[in-house]
């Protein structure tokens, strides 16, 4: 549109210039003609008294006419009309009349009273003086004007296209897109601008790449944090969050911008965020999430990138305390159970020893009975302390590169349990398969096998059997431990609880079975420490089978 307007303006200017040149040329020609007529007329008036032949020759040479005019005489109507209009003056000045094709000059000189000699000279105008020459020049001008206008038009269109490309490239730089190349002559006035745009594009691309890299690093860092992180703008819309936050809140958080109340349903936490947004104060509190009953350490912090930054943001950090709460609860339960389990043997030892001191020691029968009870309870106390120490050793064990001979482990454990096995008349069938030694934690492997064997002996029937199989699968690099007994068995509703500390299948905690209730808890912790799995199959009065898989 702009280019068309410039085209119209160029055409109008060319036309105006054409008519201006023609007009100036015509005025110059008129001045020259007037000067020539003025000199010729003066010469004629000076030679007025010469012969008729001389005057006639002068008139012909200068293309003039001599007219005698008497004032008031209407014989020559044209001269009379011009005289009355003042076009012809009696003072000897040159005057003229003009039409499109020619102009006529007049000059009057008084010869007698009220009688004047009027000289008349008719001259062609610029376009009629040499019409063919004028037409040729006009055609040449028009062609040159068309050529110049065409060049200007094409140049303007090319310039507009280049400017449009520059503007488009600036938009692409702003949008972070690749710019289009612009080809111009090396002396073009746009070269410095185009060079600066290319320099700007390189600078912006470098900054965008750095920002993109920083953004990826930041998101990667936030994404791998073990705490839940959520960034909000000053209106409470979620800008950034990590996977840990989704896990803690118990549902997937949308990646698009949305209000935080869509994700946070716990009133106390929502209130903390709203207060921080309103009052610009940080808040910290332990919160129990209502949707998944998790405990979190919640920090809501107002952040600003600078003192002048009016658009401040809020970061919400949630640290999952559920496991710690569970550990606290388990520690409390453990302390209570330990206290209960320790109380029984300690009370028995203290009570019977006091009875002996009070005189029962003088009765040989009572002395023997009470000493057996004290011995039994002291052994039970010793087993309990040993099991508690084993539980603590599991947590402290980090070494898993011991070379272990499975035959040796199994023989030692069987030998240690030989008195109890013999007492119950049990048959032990042991099998060891696969290459040896294996590489793992010797302490943990021994604890697993030992406690499973003890459990199989204590809860077995008299005359029963125990099958233990240690199989090292070299291809999968896995150790399989299978222990099966013919004992009292476990009911289906108790299988999920047998790995709890101090839990025993005999609900009354009968003293007939000399167990501490920690054996299977030790097995479970040791297997978990080795990243293994446990499978239990059991049937009441038939027996129980433990299948353990430990990656090496």
mmCIF file of C-alpha atoms in Angstrom, residues 213-460:
data_model
loop_
_atom_site.group_PDB
_atom_site.id
_atom_site.type_symbol
_atom_site.label_atom_id
_atom_site.label_comp_id
_atom_site.label_asym_id
_atom_site.label_seq_id
_atom_site.Cartn_x
_atom_site.Cartn_y
_atom_site.Cartn_z
ATOM 1 C CA UNK A 213 20.676 -25.107 30.069
ATOM 2 C CA UNK A 214 20.211 -23.397 33.428
ATOM 3 C CA UNK A 215 16.485 -24.149 33.314
ATOM 4 C CA UNK A 216 17.157 -27.838 32.556
ATOM 5 C CA UNK A 217 19.718 -28.013 35.334
ATOM 6 C CA UNK A 218 17.359 -26.287 37.739
ATOM 7 C CA UNK A 219 14.427 -28.535 36.831
ATOM 8 C CA UNK A 220 16.687 -31.572 36.987
ATOM 9 C CA UNK A 221 17.931 -30.499 40.401
ATOM 10 C CA UNK A 222 14.411 -29.814 41.678
ATOM 11 C CA UNK A 223 13.122 -33.012 40.084
ATOM 12 C CA UNK A 224 15.686 -35.156 41.909
ATOM 13 C CA UNK A 225 15.292 -33.523 45.297
ATOM 14 C CA UNK A 226 13.946 -35.940 47.909
ATOM 15 C CA UNK A 227 11.663 -33.191 49.239
ATOM 16 C CA UNK A 228 8.512 -31.876 47.600
ATOM 17 C CA UNK A 229 8.990 -28.474 45.953
ATOM 18 C CA UNK A 230 6.289 -26.213 44.513
ATOM 19 C CA UNK A 231 6.866 -22.669 43.186
ATOM 20 C CA UNK A 232 3.903 -20.255 43.161
ATOM 21 C CA UNK A 233 3.521 -16.788 41.673
ATOM 22 C CA UNK A 234 2.144 -13.844 43.658
ATOM 23 C CA UNK A 235 -1.402 -14.906 42.703
ATOM 24 C CA UNK A 236 -0.998 -18.434 44.044
ATOM 25 C CA UNK A 237 -0.671 -20.191 40.683
ATOM 26 C CA UNK A 238 1.628 -23.225 40.431
ATOM 27 C CA UNK A 239 4.634 -22.474 38.195
ATOM 28 C CA UNK A 240 7.005 -25.359 38.960
ATOM 29 C CA UNK A 241 6.735 -28.596 40.921
ATOM 30 C CA UNK A 242 8.690 -31.825 41.201
ATOM 31 C CA UNK A 243 7.722 -35.482 41.252
ATOM 32 C CA UNK A 244 8.379 -35.734 44.988
ATOM 33 C CA UNK A 245 5.619 -33.166 45.591
ATOM 34 C CA UNK A 246 3.165 -35.279 43.558
ATOM 35 C CA UNK A 247 4.131 -38.380 45.556
ATOM 36 C CA UNK A 248 3.741 -36.600 48.888
ATOM 37 C CA UNK A 249 0.367 -35.078 47.944
ATOM 38 C CA UNK A 250 -0.800 -38.409 46.544
ATOM 39 C CA UNK A 251 -1.878 -37.334 43.044
ATOM 40 C CA UNK A 252 -0.436 -36.105 39.744
ATOM 41 C CA UNK A 253 0.040 -32.341 39.516
ATOM 42 C CA UNK A 254 -0.708 -30.702 36.174
ATOM 43 C CA UNK A 255 2.230 -29.100 34.368
ATOM 44 C CA UNK A 256 0.089 -26.175 33.205
ATOM 45 C CA UNK A 257 -0.315 -23.072 35.346
ATOM 46 C CA UNK A 258 -3.186 -23.512 37.828
ATOM 47 C CA UNK A 259 -4.217 -22.479 41.372
ATOM 48 C CA UNK A 260 -2.447 -24.299 44.215
ATOM 49 C CA UNK A 261 -5.777 -25.143 45.875
ATOM 50 C CA UNK A 262 -6.343 -27.691 43.073
ATOM 51 C CA UNK A 263 -3.522 -29.769 44.575
ATOM 52 C CA UNK A 264 -3.381 -28.888 48.270
ATOM 53 C CA UNK A 265 -6.540 -29.984 50.079
ATOM 54 C CA UNK A 266 -5.274 -29.818 53.668
ATOM 55 C CA UNK A 267 -6.708 -26.697 55.287
ATOM 56 C CA UNK A 268 -3.783 -25.949 57.619
ATOM 57 C CA UNK A 269 -1.259 -26.065 54.743
ATOM 58 C CA UNK A 270 -3.485 -23.971 52.444
ATOM 59 C CA UNK A 271 -3.874 -21.420 55.210
ATOM 60 C CA UNK A 272 -0.089 -21.202 55.647
ATOM 61 C CA UNK A 273 0.312 -20.468 51.918
ATOM 62 C CA UNK A 274 -2.478 -17.862 51.889
ATOM 63 C CA UNK A 275 -0.971 -16.071 54.884
ATOM 64 C CA UNK A 276 2.438 -16.004 53.245
ATOM 65 C CA UNK A 277 0.943 -14.593 50.026
ATOM 66 C CA UNK A 278 -0.978 -11.942 51.966
ATOM 67 C CA UNK A 279 1.443 -10.921 54.703
ATOM 68 C CA UNK A 280 4.837 -11.655 53.111
ATOM 69 C CA UNK A 281 5.873 -13.743 56.117
ATOM 70 C CA UNK A 282 7.464 -17.189 56.094
ATOM 71 C CA UNK A 283 5.741 -20.066 57.888
ATOM 72 C CA UNK A 284 6.964 -23.421 59.207
ATOM 73 C CA UNK A 285 4.852 -26.202 60.685
ATOM 74 C CA UNK A 286 4.435 -29.973 60.877
ATOM 75 C CA UNK A 287 1.248 -30.861 59.001
ATOM 76 C CA UNK A 288 -0.789 -34.057 58.765
ATOM 77 C CA UNK A 289 -2.129 -34.352 55.196
ATOM 78 C CA UNK A 290 -5.775 -35.358 55.233
ATOM 79 C CA UNK A 291 -5.917 -37.235 51.924
ATOM 80 C CA UNK A 292 -3.152 -39.799 52.609
ATOM 81 C CA UNK A 293 -2.468 -39.426 56.360
ATOM 82 C CA UNK A 294 1.141 -38.426 55.776
ATOM 83 C CA UNK A 295 3.092 -36.204 58.149
ATOM 84 C CA UNK A 296 5.173 -33.480 56.484
ATOM 85 C CA UNK A 297 7.516 -30.771 57.649
ATOM 86 C CA UNK A 298 6.092 -27.793 55.722
ATOM 87 C CA UNK A 299 8.037 -24.605 54.920
ATOM 88 C CA UNK A 300 6.297 -21.787 53.034
ATOM 89 C CA UNK A 301 8.832 -19.117 52.063
ATOM 90 C CA UNK A 302 8.303 -15.775 50.324
ATOM 91 C CA UNK A 303 11.090 -15.053 47.814
ATOM 92 C CA UNK A 304 11.987 -11.984 45.743
ATOM 93 C CA UNK A 305 14.793 -11.832 43.189
ATOM 94 C CA UNK A 306 15.577 -8.176 43.999
ATOM 95 C CA UNK A 307 14.355 -5.294 46.163
ATOM 96 C CA UNK A 308 12.764 -3.669 43.115
ATOM 97 C CA UNK A 309 11.044 -6.856 41.988
ATOM 98 C CA UNK A 310 7.332 -6.318 42.557
ATOM 99 C CA UNK A 311 6.357 -9.778 41.303
ATOM 100 C CA UNK A 312 7.376 -11.910 44.251
ATOM 101 C CA UNK A 313 6.983 -15.655 44.461
ATOM 102 C CA UNK A 314 6.329 -18.284 47.112
ATOM 103 C CA UNK A 315 8.109 -21.614 47.400
ATOM 104 C CA UNK A 316 6.472 -24.501 49.260
ATOM 105 C CA UNK A 317 8.816 -27.221 50.571
ATOM 106 C CA UNK A 318 7.384 -30.422 52.044
ATOM 107 C CA UNK A 319 9.625 -32.950 53.775
ATOM 108 C CA UNK A 320 7.963 -36.330 54.323
ATOM 109 C CA UNK A 321 8.144 -37.206 58.017
ATOM 110 C CA UNK A 322 5.859 -40.238 57.776
ATOM 111 C CA UNK A 323 8.689 -42.730 57.983
ATOM 112 C CA UNK A 324 10.225 -40.893 60.923
ATOM 113 C CA UNK A 325 6.861 -40.862 62.667
ATOM 114 C CA UNK A 326 6.561 -44.581 62.034
ATOM 115 C CA UNK A 327 10.075 -45.125 63.352
ATOM 116 C CA UNK A 328 9.242 -43.098 66.457
ATOM 117 C CA UNK A 329 6.121 -45.188 66.942
ATOM 118 C CA UNK A 330 8.073 -48.416 66.358
ATOM 119 C CA UNK A 331 10.772 -47.268 68.758
ATOM 120 C CA UNK A 332 8.130 -46.594 71.368
ATOM 121 C CA UNK A 333 6.547 -49.982 70.770
ATOM 122 C CA UNK A 334 9.983 -51.628 70.830
ATOM 123 C CA UNK A 335 10.903 -50.003 74.125
ATOM 124 C CA UNK A 336 7.552 -51.080 75.571
ATOM 125 C CA UNK A 337 7.958 -54.634 74.306
ATOM 126 C CA UNK A 338 11.573 -54.876 75.491
ATOM 127 C CA UNK A 339 10.538 -53.595 78.889
ATOM 128 C CA UNK A 340 7.787 -56.191 79.059
ATOM 129 C CA UNK A 341 10.006 -59.033 77.847
ATOM 130 C CA UNK A 342 12.833 -58.078 80.233
ATOM 131 C CA UNK A 343 10.498 -57.648 83.157
ATOM 132 C CA UNK A 344 9.443 -61.324 83.254
ATOM 133 C CA UNK A 345 12.904 -62.976 83.570
ATOM 134 C CA UNK A 346 14.293 -60.197 85.755
ATOM 135 C CA UNK A 347 11.296 -60.452 88.089
ATOM 136 C CA UNK A 348 11.627 -64.248 88.223
ATOM 137 C CA UNK A 349 15.372 -64.126 88.935
ATOM 138 C CA UNK A 350 14.948 -61.392 91.536
ATOM 139 C CA UNK A 351 11.982 -63.098 93.221
ATOM 140 C CA UNK A 352 13.438 -66.609 93.458
ATOM 141 C CA UNK A 353 16.865 -65.364 94.557
ATOM 142 C CA UNK A 354 15.212 -63.331 97.307
ATOM 143 C CA UNK A 355 13.230 -66.425 98.337
ATOM 144 C CA UNK A 356 16.470 -68.427 98.554
ATOM 145 C CA UNK A 357 18.091 -65.709 100.630
ATOM 146 C CA UNK A 358 15.152 -65.728 102.988
ATOM 147 C CA UNK A 359 15.809 -69.370 103.932
ATOM 148 C CA UNK A 360 14.633 -71.557 101.036
ATOM 149 C CA UNK A 361 18.276 -72.371 100.308
ATOM 150 C CA UNK A 362 18.317 -74.607 103.381
ATOM 151 C CA UNK A 363 15.763 -76.915 101.742
ATOM 152 C CA UNK A 364 17.710 -78.981 99.125
ATOM 153 C CA UNK A 365 14.574 -79.728 97.125
ATOM 154 C CA UNK A 366 13.481 -76.074 96.963
ATOM 155 C CA UNK A 367 17.059 -74.947 96.314
ATOM 156 C CA UNK A 368 17.374 -77.205 93.277
ATOM 157 C CA UNK A 369 13.958 -76.151 91.921
ATOM 158 C CA UNK A 370 14.573 -72.424 92.310
ATOM 159 C CA UNK A 371 18.098 -72.584 90.860
ATOM 160 C CA UNK A 372 16.736 -74.322 87.738
ATOM 161 C CA UNK A 373 14.137 -71.566 87.334
ATOM 162 C CA UNK A 374 16.791 -68.856 87.806
ATOM 163 C CA UNK A 375 19.045 -70.600 85.269
ATOM 164 C CA UNK A 376 16.185 -70.897 82.744
ATOM 165 C CA UNK A 377 15.191 -67.218 83.089
ATOM 166 C CA UNK A 378 18.816 -66.058 82.882
ATOM 167 C CA UNK A 379 19.227 -67.993 79.620
ATOM 168 C CA UNK A 380 16.032 -66.439 78.332
ATOM 169 C CA UNK A 381 17.359 -63.000 79.315
ATOM 170 C CA UNK A 382 20.631 -63.763 77.558
ATOM 171 C CA UNK A 383 18.817 -64.848 74.365
ATOM 172 C CA UNK A 384 16.766 -61.655 74.443
ATOM 173 C CA UNK A 385 19.842 -59.439 74.827
ATOM 174 C CA UNK A 386 21.641 -61.317 72.040
ATOM 175 C CA UNK A 387 18.673 -60.871 69.677
ATOM 176 C CA UNK A 388 18.461 -57.152 70.471
ATOM 177 C CA UNK A 389 22.193 -56.819 69.761
ATOM 178 C CA UNK A 390 21.734 -58.671 66.457
ATOM 179 C CA UNK A 391 19.008 -56.204 65.419
ATOM 180 C CA UNK A 392 21.348 -53.278 66.091
ATOM 181 C CA UNK A 393 24.189 -55.014 64.228
ATOM 182 C CA UNK A 394 22.032 -55.300 61.098
ATOM 183 C CA UNK A 395 21.603 -51.522 60.915
ATOM 184 C CA UNK A 396 25.315 -50.918 61.435
ATOM 185 C CA UNK A 397 26.493 -53.524 58.892
ATOM 186 C CA UNK A 398 27.735 -52.016 55.623
ATOM 187 C CA UNK A 399 30.240 -54.642 54.501
ATOM 188 C CA UNK A 400 28.864 -57.028 51.864
ATOM 189 C CA UNK A 401 32.061 -58.300 50.237
ATOM 190 C CA UNK A 402 32.867 -61.234 52.521
ATOM 191 C CA UNK A 403 33.753 -64.556 50.941
ATOM 192 C CA UNK A 404 31.333 -67.089 52.405
ATOM 193 C CA UNK A 405 31.484 -70.895 52.357
ATOM 194 C CA UNK A 406 27.849 -72.021 52.622
ATOM 195 C CA UNK A 407 28.798 -75.532 53.789
ATOM 196 C CA UNK A 408 30.747 -74.072 56.657
ATOM 197 C CA UNK A 409 27.929 -71.727 57.689
ATOM 198 C CA UNK A 410 25.331 -74.495 57.653
ATOM 199 C CA UNK A 411 27.555 -76.962 59.545
ATOM 200 C CA UNK A 412 28.326 -74.446 62.306
ATOM 201 C CA UNK A 413 24.669 -73.543 62.803
ATOM 202 C CA UNK A 414 23.565 -77.189 62.816
ATOM 203 C CA UNK A 415 26.307 -78.036 65.307
ATOM 204 C CA UNK A 416 25.246 -75.205 67.647
ATOM 205 C CA UNK A 417 21.650 -76.420 67.553
ATOM 206 C CA UNK A 418 22.552 -80.095 67.954
ATOM 207 C CA UNK A 419 21.367 -80.362 71.617
ATOM 208 C CA UNK A 420 17.914 -78.951 70.824
ATOM 209 C CA UNK A 421 17.678 -81.086 67.663
ATOM 210 C CA UNK A 422 18.582 -84.185 69.622
ATOM 211 C CA UNK A 423 16.196 -83.298 72.451
ATOM 212 C CA UNK A 424 13.244 -83.145 69.997
ATOM 213 C CA UNK A 425 14.502 -86.075 67.946
ATOM 214 C CA UNK A 426 14.409 -83.974 64.745
ATOM 215 C CA UNK A 427 15.692 -85.034 61.343
ATOM 216 C CA UNK A 428 17.676 -82.308 59.518
ATOM 217 C CA UNK A 429 18.114 -82.658 55.772
ATOM 218 C CA UNK A 430 20.575 -80.048 54.459
ATOM 219 C CA UNK A 431 21.557 -79.375 50.849
ATOM 220 C CA UNK A 432 24.103 -76.931 49.419
ATOM 221 C CA UNK A 433 24.235 -76.339 45.656
ATOM 222 C CA UNK A 434 26.188 -74.061 43.366
ATOM 223 C CA UNK A 435 29.761 -72.734 43.314
ATOM 224 C CA UNK A 436 31.430 -71.466 46.467
ATOM 225 C CA UNK A 437 32.455 -69.182 48.023
ATOM 226 C CA UNK A 438 29.779 -66.507 47.477
ATOM 227 C CA UNK A 439 30.411 -62.789 48.087
ATOM 228 C CA UNK A 440 28.023 -61.046 50.464
ATOM 229 C CA UNK A 441 27.700 -60.042 54.143
ATOM 230 C CA UNK A 442 28.693 -63.067 56.212
ATOM 231 C CA UNK A 443 27.089 -61.655 59.360
ATOM 232 C CA UNK A 444 23.699 -61.154 57.703
ATOM 233 C CA UNK A 445 23.702 -64.528 55.892
ATOM 234 C CA UNK A 446 24.541 -66.281 59.161
ATOM 235 C CA UNK A 447 21.794 -64.391 61.017
ATOM 236 C CA UNK A 448 19.208 -65.353 58.363
ATOM 237 C CA UNK A 449 20.077 -69.060 58.349
ATOM 238 C CA UNK A 450 20.608 -69.236 62.113
ATOM 239 C CA UNK A 451 17.267 -67.631 63.047
ATOM 240 C CA UNK A 452 15.322 -69.646 60.486
ATOM 241 C CA UNK A 453 16.886 -72.860 61.858
ATOM 242 C CA UNK A 454 16.214 -71.823 65.471
ATOM 243 C CA UNK A 455 12.621 -71.016 64.565
ATOM 244 C CA UNK A 456 12.225 -74.369 62.776
ATOM 245 C CA UNK A 457 13.609 -76.238 65.823
ATOM 246 C CA UNK A 458 11.633 -74.335 68.501
ATOM 247 C CA UNK A 459 8.250 -74.587 66.779
ATOM 248 C CA UNK A 460 8.671 -78.135 65.403
#
